[in-house]
mmCIF file of C-alpha atoms in Angstrom:
data_model
loop_
_atom_site.group_PDB
_atom_site.id
_atom_site.type_symbol
_atom_site.label_atom_id
_atom_site.label_comp_id
_atom_site.label_asym_id
_atom_site.label_seq_id
_atom_site.Cartn_x
_atom_site.Cartn_y
_atom_site.Cartn_z
ATOM 1 C CA UNK U 3 0.074 0.051 0.068
ATOM 2 C CA UNK U 4 1.507 3.450 -0.688
ATOM 3 C CA UNK U 5 2.435 5.666 2.069
ATOM 4 C CA UNK U 6 3.995 9.070 2.884
ATOM 5 C CA UNK U 7 7.805 8.760 3.551
ATOM 6 C CA UNK U 8 9.880 11.446 5.564
ATOM 7 C CA UNK U 9 13.569 11.475 6.106
ATOM 8 C CA UNK U 10 15.396 11.935 8.554
ATOM 9 C CA UNK U 11 13.328 10.391 11.156
ATOM 10 C CA UNK U 12 15.681 12.323 13.495
ATOM 11 C CA UNK U 13 17.401 15.513 12.652
ATOM 12 C CA UNK U 14 19.505 17.422 15.600
ATOM 13 C CA UNK U 15 20.916 20.764 14.642
ATOM 14 C CA UNK U 16 22.447 23.874 16.487
ATOM 15 C CA UNK U 17 20.641 26.909 17.345
ATOM 16 C CA UNK U 18 20.731 29.433 13.910
ATOM 17 C CA UNK U 19 21.345 26.580 11.491
ATOM 18 C CA UNK U 20 19.094 25.843 8.478
ATOM 19 C CA UNK U 21 17.169 22.192 8.307
ATOM 20 C CA UNK U 22 15.511 20.665 5.462
ATOM 21 C CA UNK U 23 12.844 18.319 6.351
ATOM 22 C CA UNK U 24 12.047 16.016 3.199
ATOM 23 C CA UNK U 25 8.909 14.171 2.345
ATOM 24 C CA UNK U 26 7.726 12.052 -0.431
ATOM 25 C CA UNK U 27 3.781 12.110 -0.795
ATOM 26 C CA UNK U 28 1.775 9.579 -2.264
ATOM 27 C CA UNK U 29 2.260 9.494 -5.887
ATOM 28 C CA UNK U 30 -1.633 10.658 -7.157
ATOM 29 C CA UNK U 31 -2.041 12.804 -4.305
ATOM 30 C CA UNK U 32 -2.310 16.852 -5.146
ATOM 31 C CA UNK U 33 -2.663 18.453 -1.830
ATOM 32 C CA UNK U 34 0.336 18.309 0.766
ATOM 33 C CA UNK U 35 0.813 19.700 4.361
ATOM 34 C CA UNK U 36 2.927 20.091 7.070
ATOM 35 C CA UNK U 37 2.273 19.920 10.462
ATOM 36 C CA UNK U 38 4.090 19.990 13.704
ATOM 37 C CA UNK U 39 3.614 18.518 17.165
ATOM 38 C CA UNK U 40 5.679 20.094 20.171
ATOM 39 C CA UNK U 41 6.369 16.896 22.776
ATOM 40 C CA UNK U 42 3.099 16.159 24.514
ATOM 41 C CA UNK U 43 0.794 18.719 22.741
ATOM 42 C CA UNK U 44 -1.225 18.982 20.169
ATOM 43 C CA UNK U 45 -0.754 19.099 16.235
ATOM 44 C CA UNK U 46 -0.318 22.352 14.625
ATOM 45 C CA UNK U 47 -1.171 23.238 11.362
ATOM 46 C CA UNK U 48 1.735 24.949 9.756
ATOM 47 C CA UNK U 49 1.090 24.963 5.680
ATOM 48 C CA UNK U 50 -0.895 23.522 3.201
ATOM 49 C CA UNK U 51 0.472 23.512 -0.417
ATOM 50 C CA UNK U 52 -1.637 23.101 -4.054
ATOM 51 C CA UNK U 53 -0.674 23.550 -7.792
ATOM 52 C CA UNK U 54 3.000 24.471 -6.643
ATOM 53 C CA UNK U 55 1.726 27.299 -4.380
ATOM 54 C CA UNK U 56 1.021 27.647 -0.706
ATOM 55 C CA UNK U 57 -2.579 27.262 -0.610
ATOM 56 C CA UNK U 58 -2.840 28.170 3.236
ATOM 57 C CA UNK U 59 -0.628 28.847 6.150
ATOM 58 C CA UNK U 60 -0.894 29.218 9.598
ATOM 59 C CA UNK U 61 0.452 32.133 12.094
ATOM 60 C CA UNK U 62 3.226 29.906 13.099
ATOM 61 C CA UNK U 63 4.687 29.866 9.314
ATOM 62 C CA UNK U 64 6.537 32.985 9.536
ATOM 63 C CA UNK U 65 9.089 34.035 7.256
ATOM 64 C CA UNK U 66 11.587 31.568 8.604
ATOM 65 C CA UNK U 67 9.817 28.752 7.015
ATOM 66 C CA UNK U 68 9.296 27.804 3.331
ATOM 67 C CA UNK U 69 8.223 24.862 1.371
ATOM 68 C CA UNK U 70 8.994 23.558 -1.898
ATOM 69 C CA UNK U 71 8.144 20.819 -4.479
ATOM 70 C CA UNK U 72 11.419 20.816 -6.342
ATOM 71 C CA UNK U 73 11.075 17.836 -8.623
ATOM 72 C CA UNK U 74 7.531 16.776 -8.741
ATOM 73 C CA UNK U 75 7.859 13.910 -6.173
ATOM 74 C CA UNK U 76 9.539 15.386 -2.924
ATOM 75 C CA UNK U 77 8.149 17.925 -0.632
ATOM 76 C CA UNK U 78 10.394 20.036 1.466
ATOM 77 C CA UNK U 79 9.942 22.187 4.736
ATOM 78 C CA UNK U 80 12.922 24.607 5.076
ATOM 79 C CA UNK U 81 13.526 26.077 8.226
ATOM 80 C CA UNK U 82 16.172 29.104 7.718
ATOM 81 C CA UNK U 83 17.297 29.812 11.292
ATOM 82 C CA UNK U 84 16.309 27.471 13.729
ATOM 83 C CA UNK U 85 14.988 28.336 17.162
ATOM 84 C CA UNK U 86 15.202 26.089 20.470
ATOM 85 C CA UNK U 87 11.317 26.324 20.384
ATOM 86 C CA UNK U 88 11.265 24.674 16.651
ATOM 87 C CA UNK U 89 12.221 21.594 18.584
ATOM 88 C CA UNK U 90 9.325 19.280 17.801
ATOM 89 C CA UNK U 91 7.878 16.376 15.519
ATOM 90 C CA UNK U 92 7.250 17.385 11.977
ATOM 91 C CA UNK U 93 4.653 15.703 10.159
ATOM 92 C CA UNK U 94 3.917 15.899 6.330
ATOM 93 C CA UNK U 95 0.532 14.277 5.194
ATOM 94 C CA UNK U 96 -0.979 14.291 1.494
ATOM 95 C CA UNK U 97 -4.292 14.083 0.369
ATOM 96 C CA UNK U 98 -6.208 12.971 -3.161
ATOM 97 C CA UNK U 99 -8.267 15.302 -4.959
ATOM 98 C CA UNK U 100 -12.021 14.693 -4.217
ATOM 99 C CA UNK U 101 -11.154 12.570 -0.672
ATOM 100 C CA UNK U 102 -11.375 14.051 2.697
ATOM 101 C CA UNK U 103 -8.785 11.708 4.284
ATOM 102 C CA UNK U 104 -5.040 12.678 4.515
ATOM 103 C CA UNK U 105 -2.729 10.407 4.766
ATOM 104 C CA UNK U 106 0.266 11.175 7.368
ATOM 105 C CA UNK U 107 4.133 10.163 7.184
ATOM 106 C CA UNK U 108 5.471 8.890 10.162
ATOM 107 C CA UNK U 109 7.040 12.199 11.119
ATOM 108 C CA UNK U 110 10.658 13.780 11.659
ATOM 109 C CA UNK U 111 11.757 14.767 15.086
ATOM 110 C CA UNK U 112 13.810 18.098 15.024
ATOM 111 C CA UNK U 113 15.902 18.704 17.999
ATOM 112 C CA UNK U 114 17.385 21.795 18.070
ATOM 113 C CA UNK U 115 20.017 22.297 20.685
ATOM 114 C CA UNK V 19 -11.416 31.288 20.804
ATOM 115 C CA UNK V 20 -10.518 27.701 19.965
ATOM 116 C CA UNK V 21 -11.543 26.342 17.020
ATOM 117 C CA UNK V 22 -11.494 22.534 18.546
ATOM 118 C CA UNK V 23 -12.011 21.927 21.987
ATOM 119 C CA UNK V 24 -11.281 18.339 23.725
ATOM 120 C CA UNK V 25 -11.873 18.738 27.439
ATOM 121 C CA UNK V 26 -11.024 15.239 28.491
ATOM 122 C CA UNK V 27 -7.080 15.138 28.951
ATOM 123 C CA UNK V 28 -7.348 11.737 29.732
ATOM 124 C CA UNK V 29 -9.773 8.887 29.872
ATOM 125 C CA UNK V 30 -9.893 5.174 31.120
ATOM 126 C CA UNK V 31 -12.464 2.494 29.870
ATOM 127 C CA UNK V 32 -12.504 -1.301 30.479
ATOM 128 C CA UNK V 33 -11.693 -3.600 27.749
ATOM 129 C CA UNK V 34 -14.957 -4.344 25.644
ATOM 130 C CA UNK V 35 -16.907 -1.249 26.759
ATOM 131 C CA UNK V 36 -17.822 1.605 24.824
ATOM 132 C CA UNK V 37 -16.192 4.879 25.409
ATOM 133 C CA UNK V 38 -17.149 8.562 24.062
ATOM 134 C CA UNK V 39 -14.213 10.996 23.417
ATOM 135 C CA UNK V 40 -15.671 14.553 23.589
ATOM 136 C CA UNK V 41 -14.958 17.220 20.888
ATOM 137 C CA UNK V 42 -16.778 20.434 20.483
ATOM 138 C CA UNK V 43 -16.068 23.187 17.649
ATOM 139 C CA UNK V 44 -16.327 26.594 16.912
ATOM 140 C CA UNK V 45 -17.178 28.051 13.402
ATOM 141 C CA UNK V 46 -19.108 30.430 11.524
ATOM 142 C CA UNK V 47 -18.831 28.508 8.275
ATOM 143 C CA UNK V 48 -22.072 26.929 7.495
ATOM 144 C CA UNK V 49 -20.038 24.105 5.420
ATOM 145 C CA UNK V 50 -17.154 22.219 7.263
ATOM 146 C CA UNK V 51 -15.754 19.141 7.949
ATOM 147 C CA UNK V 52 -14.612 17.200 11.119
ATOM 148 C CA UNK V 53 -12.302 14.516 11.516
ATOM 149 C CA UNK V 54 -10.787 12.342 14.186
ATOM 150 C CA UNK V 55 -7.213 10.820 14.340
ATOM 151 C CA UNK V 56 -5.782 8.268 16.409
ATOM 152 C CA UNK V 57 -2.038 8.412 17.630
ATOM 153 C CA UNK V 58 -0.505 5.346 19.151
ATOM 154 C CA UNK V 59 2.528 5.895 21.499
ATOM 155 C CA UNK V 60 4.664 4.952 18.094
ATOM 156 C CA UNK V 61 3.792 8.569 16.941
ATOM 157 C CA UNK V 62 2.056 7.823 13.782
ATOM 158 C CA UNK V 63 -1.247 9.794 13.031
ATOM 159 C CA UNK V 64 -3.881 7.302 11.594
ATOM 160 C CA UNK V 65 -7.346 8.320 10.195
ATOM 161 C CA UNK V 66 -10.634 7.290 11.828
ATOM 162 C CA UNK V 67 -13.414 8.793 10.682
ATOM 163 C CA UNK V 68 -15.022 12.094 8.692
ATOM 164 C CA UNK V 69 -18.166 14.024 9.176
ATOM 165 C CA UNK V 70 -19.139 16.770 6.786
ATOM 166 C CA UNK V 71 -21.521 19.515 7.757
ATOM 167 C CA UNK V 72 -24.104 18.823 5.516
ATOM 168 C CA UNK V 73 -24.329 14.829 6.223
ATOM 169 C CA UNK V 74 -27.662 13.713 7.224
ATOM 170 C CA UNK V 75 -26.257 10.645 8.886
ATOM 171 C CA UNK V 76 -23.903 10.282 11.744
ATOM 172 C CA UNK V 77 -20.827 8.659 10.224
ATOM 173 C CA UNK V 78 -19.868 4.949 11.147
ATOM 174 C CA UNK V 79 -16.712 3.354 10.576
ATOM 175 C CA UNK V 80 -16.387 -0.264 11.814
ATOM 176 C CA UNK V 81 -16.259 0.375 15.644
ATOM 177 C CA UNK V 82 -15.913 4.025 15.573
ATOM 178 C CA UNK V 83 -19.065 6.143 15.075
ATOM 179 C CA UNK V 84 -19.276 9.946 15.362
ATOM 180 C CA UNK V 85 -22.223 11.578 17.444
ATOM 181 C CA UNK V 86 -22.513 14.479 15.677
ATOM 182 C CA UNK V 87 -25.101 17.178 17.157
ATOM 183 C CA UNK V 88 -25.080 20.371 15.023
ATOM 184 C CA UNK V 89 -26.879 22.393 17.128
ATOM 185 C CA UNK V 90 -24.726 21.768 19.960
ATOM 186 C CA UNK V 91 -21.669 22.072 17.681
ATOM 187 C CA UNK V 92 -20.111 18.998 19.063
ATOM 188 C CA UNK V 93 -18.979 15.737 17.299
ATOM 189 C CA UNK V 94 -18.011 13.077 19.818
ATOM 190 C CA UNK V 95 -16.546 10.003 18.753
ATOM 191 C CA UNK V 96 -17.770 6.848 20.180
ATOM 192 C CA UNK V 97 -15.679 3.900 20.312
ATOM 193 C CA UNK V 98 -17.612 0.528 20.713
ATOM 194 C CA UNK V 99 -16.236 -2.822 22.382
ATOM 195 C CA UNK V 100 -12.765 -1.057 23.196
ATOM 196 C CA UNK V 101 -9.681 -3.282 22.737
ATOM 197 C CA UNK V 102 -6.100 -2.904 24.312
ATOM 198 C CA UNK V 103 -4.727 -1.866 20.891
ATOM 199 C CA UNK V 104 -7.165 1.600 21.231
ATOM 200 C CA UNK V 105 -5.316 2.743 23.808
ATOM 201 C CA UNK V 106 -3.903 6.011 22.343
ATOM 202 C CA UNK V 107 -4.314 9.598 21.798
ATOM 203 C CA UNK V 108 -7.351 10.947 19.865
ATOM 204 C CA UNK V 109 -7.261 14.292 18.049
ATOM 205 C CA UNK V 110 -10.433 15.658 16.791
ATOM 206 C CA UNK V 111 -9.929 18.188 13.830
ATOM 207 C CA UNK V 112 -11.788 20.542 11.796
ATOM 208 C CA UNK V 113 -11.553 22.317 8.442
ATOM 209 C CA UNK V 114 -13.902 25.196 7.208
ATOM 210 C CA UNK V 115 -15.145 25.440 3.541
ATOM 211 C CA UNK V 116 -13.609 29.252 3.662
ATOM 212 C CA UNK V 117 -9.933 28.090 4.425
ATOM 213 C CA UNK V 118 -10.412 24.594 2.489
ATOM 214 C CA UNK V 119 -6.735 23.366 3.063
ATOM 215 C CA UNK V 120 -6.279 24.742 6.768
ATOM 216 C CA UNK V 121 -6.961 22.228 9.459
ATOM 217 C CA UNK V 122 -7.344 22.780 13.220
ATOM 218 C CA UNK V 123 -6.854 20.248 15.942
ATOM 219 C CA UNK V 124 -7.765 19.938 19.395
ATOM 220 C CA UNK V 125 -5.510 19.238 22.324
ATOM 221 C CA UNK V 126 -6.151 15.617 22.359
ATOM 222 C CA UNK V 127 -7.784 12.809 24.579
ATOM 223 C CA UNK V 128 -5.548 10.217 25.711
ATOM 224 C CA UNK V 129 -7.494 6.981 25.808
ATOM 225 C CA UNK V 130 -6.005 3.779 28.447
ATOM 226 C CA UNK V 131 -8.152 0.492 27.935
ATOM 227 C CA UNK V 132 -7.893 -1.351 30.933
ATOM 228 C CA UNK V 133 -7.796 -5.356 30.629
#
């Protein structure tokens, strides 16, 4: 069964460094999402992406964040200058057109030191 | 105001019994969708059930059903015949037609199923 994949599973970085989190959505899906979940807290929507552009974004998704679909299969989230409070699990999800269900990837745990 | 409120941080249920997890929502959009997700201790997010605001019937998926009370703005998840494997965090979520690709999640309920 097709699934969303994310790499790496765990990323450790120093404060101020740039990180890129990678996702491969399910191949025939058209809508892509990034969420984050700070340990023990709720899942927070960051951004949605459709037709090669941002569809919606939350207040969290400020100028230090960007998303890209560089090659038609990968979907990346870049954090330009990481802060301690960016430490969280980051989930990618994708959805097929006309279907309500989002399929989530296994997440990337980002630790900022 | 919170878009999604889950007032039960933790719940216990005896195996084989039914349990209801509460969710209330806040929106002025007449068209919206409500979702429930399960997050086991392994961390993945698993879609359980969806209810559209215009759906006439309450959604059901196997042992999961959604008790949708539109006037009360509640969308409680009912799990029948609980199993040990149901122990997990459960999140209620919503999206509105106006911002179709933006999802709001509640703070979650941790369900523990006791043998």
